[in-house]
Amino acid sequence: MLIDYRSDTVTRPTPAMLEAMMKAPVGDDVFGEDPSINQLESLAASMFGMEAGIFCPSGTMTNQVAIKCHTQPGDEVICDESSHIYQYEGGGIAFNSGASVKLLHGDRGRVTAEQIKAAINPDDVHRAASKLVSLENTSNRGGGSCYNWEEILKIREVCREHKLAFHLDGARLWNALVAKNETAKQYGETFDSISICLSKSLGCPVGSILLGTKELVRKARRYRKVFGGGMRQAGFIAAAGIYALEHHINRLKEDHLHAKQIADAISTRQWLKELLPVETNIIIFELKEAGSAPQLVANLKEKGILAYAIAPSRVRLVVHLDISPAMVERTINIISTL
Ligand SMILES: *Cc1c(COP(=O)(O)O)cnc(C)c1O
């Protein structure tokens, strides 16, 4: 059997999650009548102490809807150069919102208040109007790196001072909360909008939630419909989300431990040039031999392990719910033979 570390999106619902899905009460959500979706949205909002939430089919949609809510065409979004919103959402910032982007060179996906301050355009007709700051926690390209909370507070101050909206792409925020012992509420108090994914580390088949004020979520409902994301009896998938929020957050510690164990095995290898610090469930490493990532990935595949070459010399492994301790042991044994 293949052990799949390509992404934490590859998980399949557990039997208990499937049972919760089968039993879900449903209705037409475009009419606001799906009890399971309504329950999921209010559960997530209350976990973060935020006013409201809206369930969407993907994290790309929750991010893009948020950017649309916060900006007008010609406005500028400030984010790290490796951000998912910029790199992996099909140019959606331009396509959906007509906004421009100022990219910052952060440390493993994390930017500082100083960098943001320096990136804000003056109020000048020649320049795009700086409107939104978007952070990513944990950072995907940063190898699951977590923000320092003090820095987030400093960035919040810069946003307040310059009247910038403050968005969090929290696709893997759950991993950061568990790794750094932080609470959802402290994030809810700090950001204007938060996107959280259910289909990554929490093991759901589908779904993300955008959280914010009632006013923001009211606008978001309109944009979700325009983007084609209004679903009908989607309570069946929302029920997986409710189940995951109740049962799959604390267990992320296990994934983080597994990631460290695998990283320890990788760190002893001859072919390793650099291993990014492993803070959560993502392992990224650079190989000594330039361009050899596809070959290493092929060697791993031959031995039953799936990984992902994210660059010619860079490999990524992501640990998740469907990776058992026995699989980790097997992986470590295989890595030690390479
Ligand atoms: C996966 C991911 C998303 C959303 O991806 P979808 O596949 O559209 O759900 C957003 N941000 C980050 C950082 C991600 O890793």
mmCIF file of N, CA and C in Angstrom, residues 26-108:
data_model
loop_
_atom_site.group_PDB
_atom_site.id
_atom_site.type_symbol
_atom_site.label_atom_id
_atom_site.label_comp_id
_atom_site.label_asym_id
_atom_site.label_seq_id
_atom_site.Cartn_x
_atom_site.Cartn_y
_atom_site.Cartn_z
ATOM 1 N N VAL A 26 -30.469 18.081 6.374
ATOM 2 C CA VAL A 26 -30.094 19.027 5.312
ATOM 3 C C VAL A 26 -31.282 19.820 4.798
ATOM 4 N N GLY A 27 -30.979 20.892 4.079
ATOM 5 C CA GLY A 27 -31.994 21.725 3.437
ATOM 6 C C GLY A 27 -31.308 22.533 2.348
ATOM 7 N N ASP A 28 -32.003 23.492 1.776
ATOM 8 C CA ASP A 28 -31.409 24.271 0.692
ATOM 9 C C ASP A 28 -30.640 25.457 1.272
ATOM 10 N N ASP A 29 -29.311 25.387 1.188
ATOM 11 C CA ASP A 29 -28.486 26.421 1.835
ATOM 12 C C ASP A 29 -28.556 27.769 1.128
ATOM 13 N N VAL A 30 -28.865 27.792 -0.169
ATOM 14 C CA VAL A 30 -28.997 29.093 -0.834
ATOM 15 C C VAL A 30 -30.193 29.852 -0.235
ATOM 16 N N PHE A 31 -31.182 29.095 0.250
ATOM 17 C CA PHE A 31 -32.289 29.711 1.000
ATOM 18 C C PHE A 31 -31.951 29.882 2.490
ATOM 19 N N GLY A 32 -30.734 29.480 2.892
ATOM 20 C CA GLY A 32 -30.340 29.587 4.305
ATOM 21 C C GLY A 32 -30.985 28.529 5.168
ATOM 22 N N GLU A 33 -31.435 27.428 4.542
ATOM 23 C CA GLU A 33 -32.257 26.439 5.253
ATOM 24 C C GLU A 33 -31.571 25.111 5.510
ATOM 25 N N ASP A 34 -30.239 25.076 5.439
ATOM 26 C CA ASP A 34 -29.572 23.805 5.734
ATOM 27 C C ASP A 34 -29.112 23.827 7.194
ATOM 28 N N PRO A 35 -29.773 23.027 8.058
ATOM 29 C CA PRO A 35 -29.459 23.091 9.492
ATOM 30 C C PRO A 35 -28.004 22.728 9.796
ATOM 31 N N SER A 36 -27.427 21.803 9.026
ATOM 32 C CA SER A 36 -26.061 21.383 9.312
ATOM 33 C C SER A 36 -25.061 22.486 8.952
ATOM 34 N N ILE A 37 -25.317 23.156 7.835
ATOM 35 C CA ILE A 37 -24.427 24.271 7.460
ATOM 36 C C ILE A 37 -24.571 25.415 8.458
ATOM 37 N N ASN A 38 -25.809 25.724 8.832
ATOM 38 C CA ASN A 38 -26.009 26.797 9.808
ATOM 39 C C ASN A 38 -25.291 26.484 11.115
ATOM 40 N N GLN A 39 -25.352 25.210 11.517
ATOM 41 C CA GLN A 39 -24.691 24.804 12.769
ATOM 42 C C GLN A 39 -23.169 24.918 12.636
ATOM 43 N N LEU A 40 -22.628 24.475 11.506
ATOM 44 C CA LEU A 40 -21.179 24.547 11.290
ATOM 45 C C LEU A 40 -20.701 25.999 11.289
ATOM 46 N N GLU A 41 -21.443 26.862 10.593
ATOM 47 C CA GLU A 41 -21.027 28.269 10.515
ATOM 48 C C GLU A 41 -21.064 28.917 11.899
ATOM 49 N N SER A 42 -22.097 28.614 12.686
ATOM 50 C CA SER A 42 -22.133 29.276 13.994
ATOM 51 C C SER A 42 -21.159 28.632 14.976
ATOM 52 N N LEU A 43 -20.914 27.334 14.832
ATOM 53 C CA LEU A 43 -19.911 26.681 15.688
ATOM 54 C C LEU A 43 -18.530 27.297 15.448
ATOM 55 N N ALA A 44 -18.151 27.426 14.169
ATOM 56 C CA ALA A 44 -16.824 27.975 13.851
ATOM 57 C C ALA A 44 -16.725 29.427 14.326
ATOM 58 N N ALA A 45 -17.784 30.214 14.070
ATOM 59 C CA ALA A 45 -17.757 31.621 14.498
ATOM 60 C C ALA A 45 -17.595 31.701 16.012
ATOM 61 N N SER A 46 -18.299 30.835 16.754
ATOM 62 C CA SER A 46 -18.202 30.943 18.216
ATOM 63 C C SER A 46 -16.841 30.465 18.710
ATOM 64 N N MET A 47 -16.230 29.496 18.051
ATOM 65 C CA MET A 47 -14.881 29.076 18.453
ATOM 66 C C MET A 47 -13.893 30.241 18.367
ATOM 67 N N PHE A 48 -14.083 31.102 17.349
ATOM 68 C CA PHE A 48 -13.168 32.229 17.149
ATOM 69 C C PHE A 48 -13.692 33.514 17.806
ATOM 70 N N GLY A 49 -14.870 33.447 18.415
ATOM 71 C CA GLY A 49 -15.461 34.653 18.991
ATOM 72 C C GLY A 49 -15.765 35.694 17.928
ATOM 73 N N MET A 50 -16.048 35.246 16.705
ATOM 74 C CA MET A 50 -16.366 36.198 15.630
ATOM 75 C C MET A 50 -17.869 36.167 15.364
ATOM 76 N N GLU A 51 -18.373 37.204 14.685
ATOM 77 C CA GLU A 51 -19.827 37.342 14.570
ATOM 78 C C GLU A 51 -20.471 36.294 13.675
ATOM 79 N N ALA A 52 -19.803 35.970 12.563
ATOM 80 C CA ALA A 52 -20.473 35.105 11.588
ATOM 81 C C ALA A 52 -19.468 34.337 10.737
ATOM 82 N N GLY A 53 -19.990 33.308 10.076
ATOM 83 C CA GLY A 53 -19.148 32.502 9.186
ATOM 84 C C GLY A 53 -19.936 32.084 7.960
ATOM 85 N N ILE A 54 -19.209 31.750 6.894
ATOM 86 C CA ILE A 54 -19.858 31.253 5.680
ATOM 87 C C ILE A 54 -19.056 30.082 5.132
ATOM 88 N N PHE A 55 -19.778 29.003 4.862
ATOM 89 C CA PHE A 55 -19.175 27.760 4.369
ATOM 90 C C PHE A 55 -18.998 27.847 2.860
ATOM 91 N N CYS A 56 -17.797 27.510 2.387
ATOM 92 C CA CYS A 56 -17.512 27.553 0.941
ATOM 93 C C CYS A 56 -16.886 26.223 0.514
ATOM 94 N N PRO A 57 -16.914 25.932 -0.794
ATOM 95 C CA PRO A 57 -16.367 24.659 -1.265
ATOM 96 C C PRO A 57 -14.844 24.544 -1.130
ATOM 97 N N SER A 58 -14.104 25.652 -1.101
ATOM 98 C CA SER A 58 -12.641 25.545 -1.052
ATOM 99 C C SER A 58 -12.033 26.729 -0.317
ATOM 100 N N GLY A 59 -10.771 26.537 0.073
ATOM 101 C CA GLY A 59 -10.024 27.622 0.710
ATOM 102 C C GLY A 59 -9.680 28.710 -0.289
ATOM 103 N N THR A 60 -9.531 28.330 -1.534
ATOM 104 C CA THR A 60 -9.330 29.349 -2.567
ATOM 105 C C THR A 60 -10.544 30.277 -2.589
ATOM 106 N N MET A 61 -11.745 29.706 -2.512
ATOM 107 C CA MET A 61 -12.933 30.563 -2.559
ATOM 108 C C MET A 61 -13.051 31.449 -1.312
ATOM 109 N N THR A 62 -12.767 30.897 -0.120
ATOM 110 C CA THR A 62 -12.884 31.750 1.081
ATOM 111 C C THR A 62 -11.876 32.898 1.017
ATOM 112 N N ASN A 63 -10.647 32.606 0.562
ATOM 113 C CA ASN A 63 -9.656 33.695 0.426
ATOM 114 C C ASN A 63 -10.093 34.710 -0.614
ATOM 115 N N GLN A 64 -10.518 34.223 -1.772
ATOM 116 C CA GLN A 64 -10.862 35.135 -2.874
ATOM 117 C C GLN A 64 -12.104 35.970 -2.552
ATOM 118 N N VAL A 65 -13.064 35.362 -1.885
ATOM 119 C CA VAL A 65 -14.258 36.109 -1.478
ATOM 120 C C VAL A 65 -13.851 37.190 -0.466
ATOM 121 N N ALA A 66 -12.947 36.842 0.445
ATOM 122 C CA ALA A 66 -12.492 37.820 1.442
ATOM 123 C C ALA A 66 -11.800 38.993 0.759
ATOM 124 N N ILE A 67 -10.906 38.683 -0.202
ATOM 125 C CA ILE A 67 -10.188 39.757 -0.908
ATOM 126 C C ILE A 67 -11.190 40.657 -1.639
ATOM 127 N N LYS A 68 -12.199 40.022 -2.236
ATOM 128 C CA LYS A 68 -13.252 40.787 -2.942
ATOM 129 C C LYS A 68 -14.009 41.692 -1.963
ATOM 130 N N CYS A 69 -14.289 41.181 -0.780
ATOM 131 C CA CYS A 69 -15.019 41.985 0.219
ATOM 132 C C CYS A 69 -14.201 43.197 0.673
ATOM 133 N N HIS A 70 -12.875 43.017 0.750
ATOM 134 C CA HIS A 70 -12.036 44.073 1.336
ATOM 135 C C HIS A 70 -11.540 45.108 0.330
ATOM 136 N N THR A 71 -11.602 44.810 -0.971
ATOM 137 C CA THR A 71 -10.944 45.702 -1.946
ATOM 138 C C THR A 71 -11.881 46.159 -3.072
ATOM 139 N N GLN A 72 -11.442 47.183 -3.776
ATOM 140 C CA GLN A 72 -12.041 47.650 -5.035
ATOM 141 C C GLN A 72 -10.972 47.495 -6.112
ATOM 142 N N PRO A 73 -11.376 47.417 -7.404
ATOM 143 C CA PRO A 73 -10.361 47.356 -8.457
ATOM 144 C C PRO A 73 -9.369 48.522 -8.324
ATOM 145 N N GLY A 74 -8.079 48.197 -8.501
ATOM 146 C CA GLY A 74 -7.045 49.234 -8.367
ATOM 147 C C GLY A 74 -6.440 49.318 -6.982
ATOM 148 N N ASP A 75 -7.076 48.714 -5.992
ATOM 149 C CA ASP A 75 -6.485 48.658 -4.645
ATOM 150 C C ASP A 75 -5.326 47.674 -4.645
ATOM 151 N N GLU A 76 -4.541 47.720 -3.575
ATOM 152 C CA GLU A 76 -3.382 46.826 -3.498
ATOM 153 C C GLU A 76 -3.437 45.948 -2.245
ATOM 154 N N VAL A 77 -3.078 44.686 -2.467
ATOM 155 C CA VAL A 77 -3.001 43.698 -1.388
ATOM 156 C C VAL A 77 -1.525 43.504 -1.047
ATOM 157 N N ILE A 78 -1.184 43.514 0.225
ATOM 158 C CA ILE A 78 0.202 43.304 0.663
ATOM 159 C C ILE A 78 0.317 41.911 1.272
ATOM 160 N N CYS A 79 1.258 41.104 0.742
ATOM 161 C CA CYS A 79 1.437 39.749 1.284
ATOM 162 C C CYS A 79 2.843 39.232 0.985
ATOM 163 N N ASP A 80 3.203 38.128 1.588
ATOM 164 C CA ASP A 80 4.491 37.496 1.302
ATOM 165 C C ASP A 80 4.488 36.936 -0.117
ATOM 166 N N GLU A 81 5.680 36.903 -0.728
ATOM 167 C CA GLU A 81 5.787 36.439 -2.120
ATOM 168 C C GLU A 81 5.406 34.965 -2.291
ATOM 169 N N SER A 82 5.481 34.189 -1.220
ATOM 170 C CA SER A 82 5.164 32.761 -1.334
ATOM 171 C C SER A 82 3.706 32.449 -0.988
ATOM 172 N N SER A 83 2.915 33.473 -0.706
ATOM 173 C CA SER A 83 1.526 33.276 -0.258
ATOM 174 C C SER A 83 0.705 32.439 -1.229
ATOM 175 N N HIS A 84 -0.117 31.594 -0.667
ATOM 176 C CA HIS A 84 -1.056 30.815 -1.470
ATOM 177 C C HIS A 84 -1.960 31.737 -2.294
ATOM 178 N N ILE A 85 -2.422 32.838 -1.697
ATOM 179 C CA ILE A 85 -3.348 33.735 -2.412
ATOM 180 C C ILE A 85 -2.730 34.278 -3.694
ATOM 181 N N TYR A 86 -1.378 34.413 -3.698
ATOM 182 C CA TYR A 86 -0.688 34.930 -4.883
ATOM 183 C C TYR A 86 -0.198 33.809 -5.799
ATOM 184 N N GLN A 87 0.383 32.745 -5.216
ATOM 185 C CA GLN A 87 1.048 31.697 -6.010
ATOM 186 C C GLN A 87 0.088 30.661 -6.570
ATOM 187 N N TYR A 88 -0.956 30.335 -5.803
ATOM 188 C CA TYR A 88 -1.714 29.119 -6.120
ATOM 189 C C TYR A 88 -3.214 29.335 -6.254
ATOM 190 N N GLU A 89 -3.635 30.555 -6.531
ATOM 191 C CA GLU A 89 -5.073 30.759 -6.687
ATOM 192 C C GLU A 89 -5.380 31.327 -8.072
ATOM 193 N N GLY A 90 -4.561 30.894 -9.050
ATOM 194 C CA GLY A 90 -4.846 31.159 -10.453
ATOM 195 C C GLY A 90 -4.875 32.638 -10.832
ATOM 196 N N GLY A 91 -4.113 33.453 -10.120
ATOM 197 C CA GLY A 91 -4.161 34.883 -10.429
ATOM 198 C C GLY A 91 -5.472 35.512 -9.999
ATOM 199 N N GLY A 92 -6.133 34.879 -9.048
ATOM 200 C CA GLY A 92 -7.478 35.303 -8.631
ATOM 201 C C GLY A 92 -7.564 36.715 -8.080
ATOM 202 N N ILE A 93 -6.468 37.215 -7.503
ATOM 203 C CA ILE A 93 -6.522 38.575 -6.940
ATOM 204 C C ILE A 93 -6.822 39.561 -8.073
ATOM 205 N N ALA A 94 -6.150 39.342 -9.222
ATOM 206 C CA ALA A 94 -6.406 40.190 -10.392
ATOM 207 C C ALA A 94 -7.726 39.810 -11.066
ATOM 208 N N PHE A 95 -7.938 38.498 -11.229
ATOM 209 C CA PHE A 95 -9.104 38.023 -11.991
ATOM 210 C C PHE A 95 -10.413 38.388 -11.299
ATOM 211 N N ASN A 96 -10.488 38.132 -10.014
ATOM 212 C CA ASN A 96 -11.757 38.331 -9.293
ATOM 213 C C ASN A 96 -11.937 39.747 -8.768
ATOM 214 N N SER A 97 -10.829 40.356 -8.325
ATOM 215 C CA SER A 97 -10.960 41.631 -7.613
ATOM 216 C C SER A 97 -10.341 42.801 -8.356
ATOM 217 N N GLY A 98 -9.595 42.532 -9.436
ATOM 218 C CA GLY A 98 -8.950 43.628 -10.168
ATOM 219 C C GLY A 98 -7.964 44.375 -9.291
ATOM 220 N N ALA A 99 -7.439 43.689 -8.289
ATOM 221 C CA ALA A 99 -6.515 44.351 -7.365
ATOM 222 C C ALA A 99 -5.077 44.032 -7.747
ATOM 223 N N SER A 100 -4.172 44.916 -7.343
ATOM 224 C CA SER A 100 -2.754 44.673 -7.553
ATOM 225 C C SER A 100 -2.161 44.136 -6.253
ATOM 226 N N VAL A 101 -0.939 43.632 -6.347
ATOM 227 C CA VAL A 101 -0.329 42.974 -5.185
ATOM 228 C C VAL A 101 1.045 43.553 -4.929
ATOM 229 N N LYS A 102 1.386 43.802 -3.664
ATOM 230 C CA LYS A 102 2.777 44.106 -3.323
ATOM 231 C C LYS A 102 3.336 42.922 -2.555
ATOM 232 N N LEU A 103 4.386 42.328 -3.133
ATOM 233 C CA LEU A 103 4.952 41.109 -2.545
ATOM 234 C C LEU A 103 6.125 41.444 -1.646
ATOM 235 N N LEU A 104 6.145 40.813 -0.488
ATOM 236 C CA LEU A 104 7.246 41.019 0.461
ATOM 237 C C LEU A 104 8.093 39.757 0.539
ATOM 238 N N HIS A 105 9.378 39.950 0.814
ATOM 239 C CA HIS A 105 10.287 38.818 0.928
ATOM 240 C C HIS A 105 10.402 38.463 2.415
ATOM 241 N N GLY A 106 9.567 37.537 2.840
ATOM 242 C CA GLY A 106 9.530 37.193 4.257
ATOM 243 C C GLY A 106 10.483 36.073 4.621
ATOM 244 N N ASP A 107 10.430 35.692 5.897
ATOM 245 C CA ASP A 107 11.245 34.589 6.397
ATOM 246 C C ASP A 107 10.353 33.347 6.455
ATOM 247 N N ARG A 108 10.591 32.406 5.570
ATOM 248 C CA ARG A 108 9.755 31.212 5.451
ATOM 249 C C ARG A 108 8.261 31.570 5.489
#
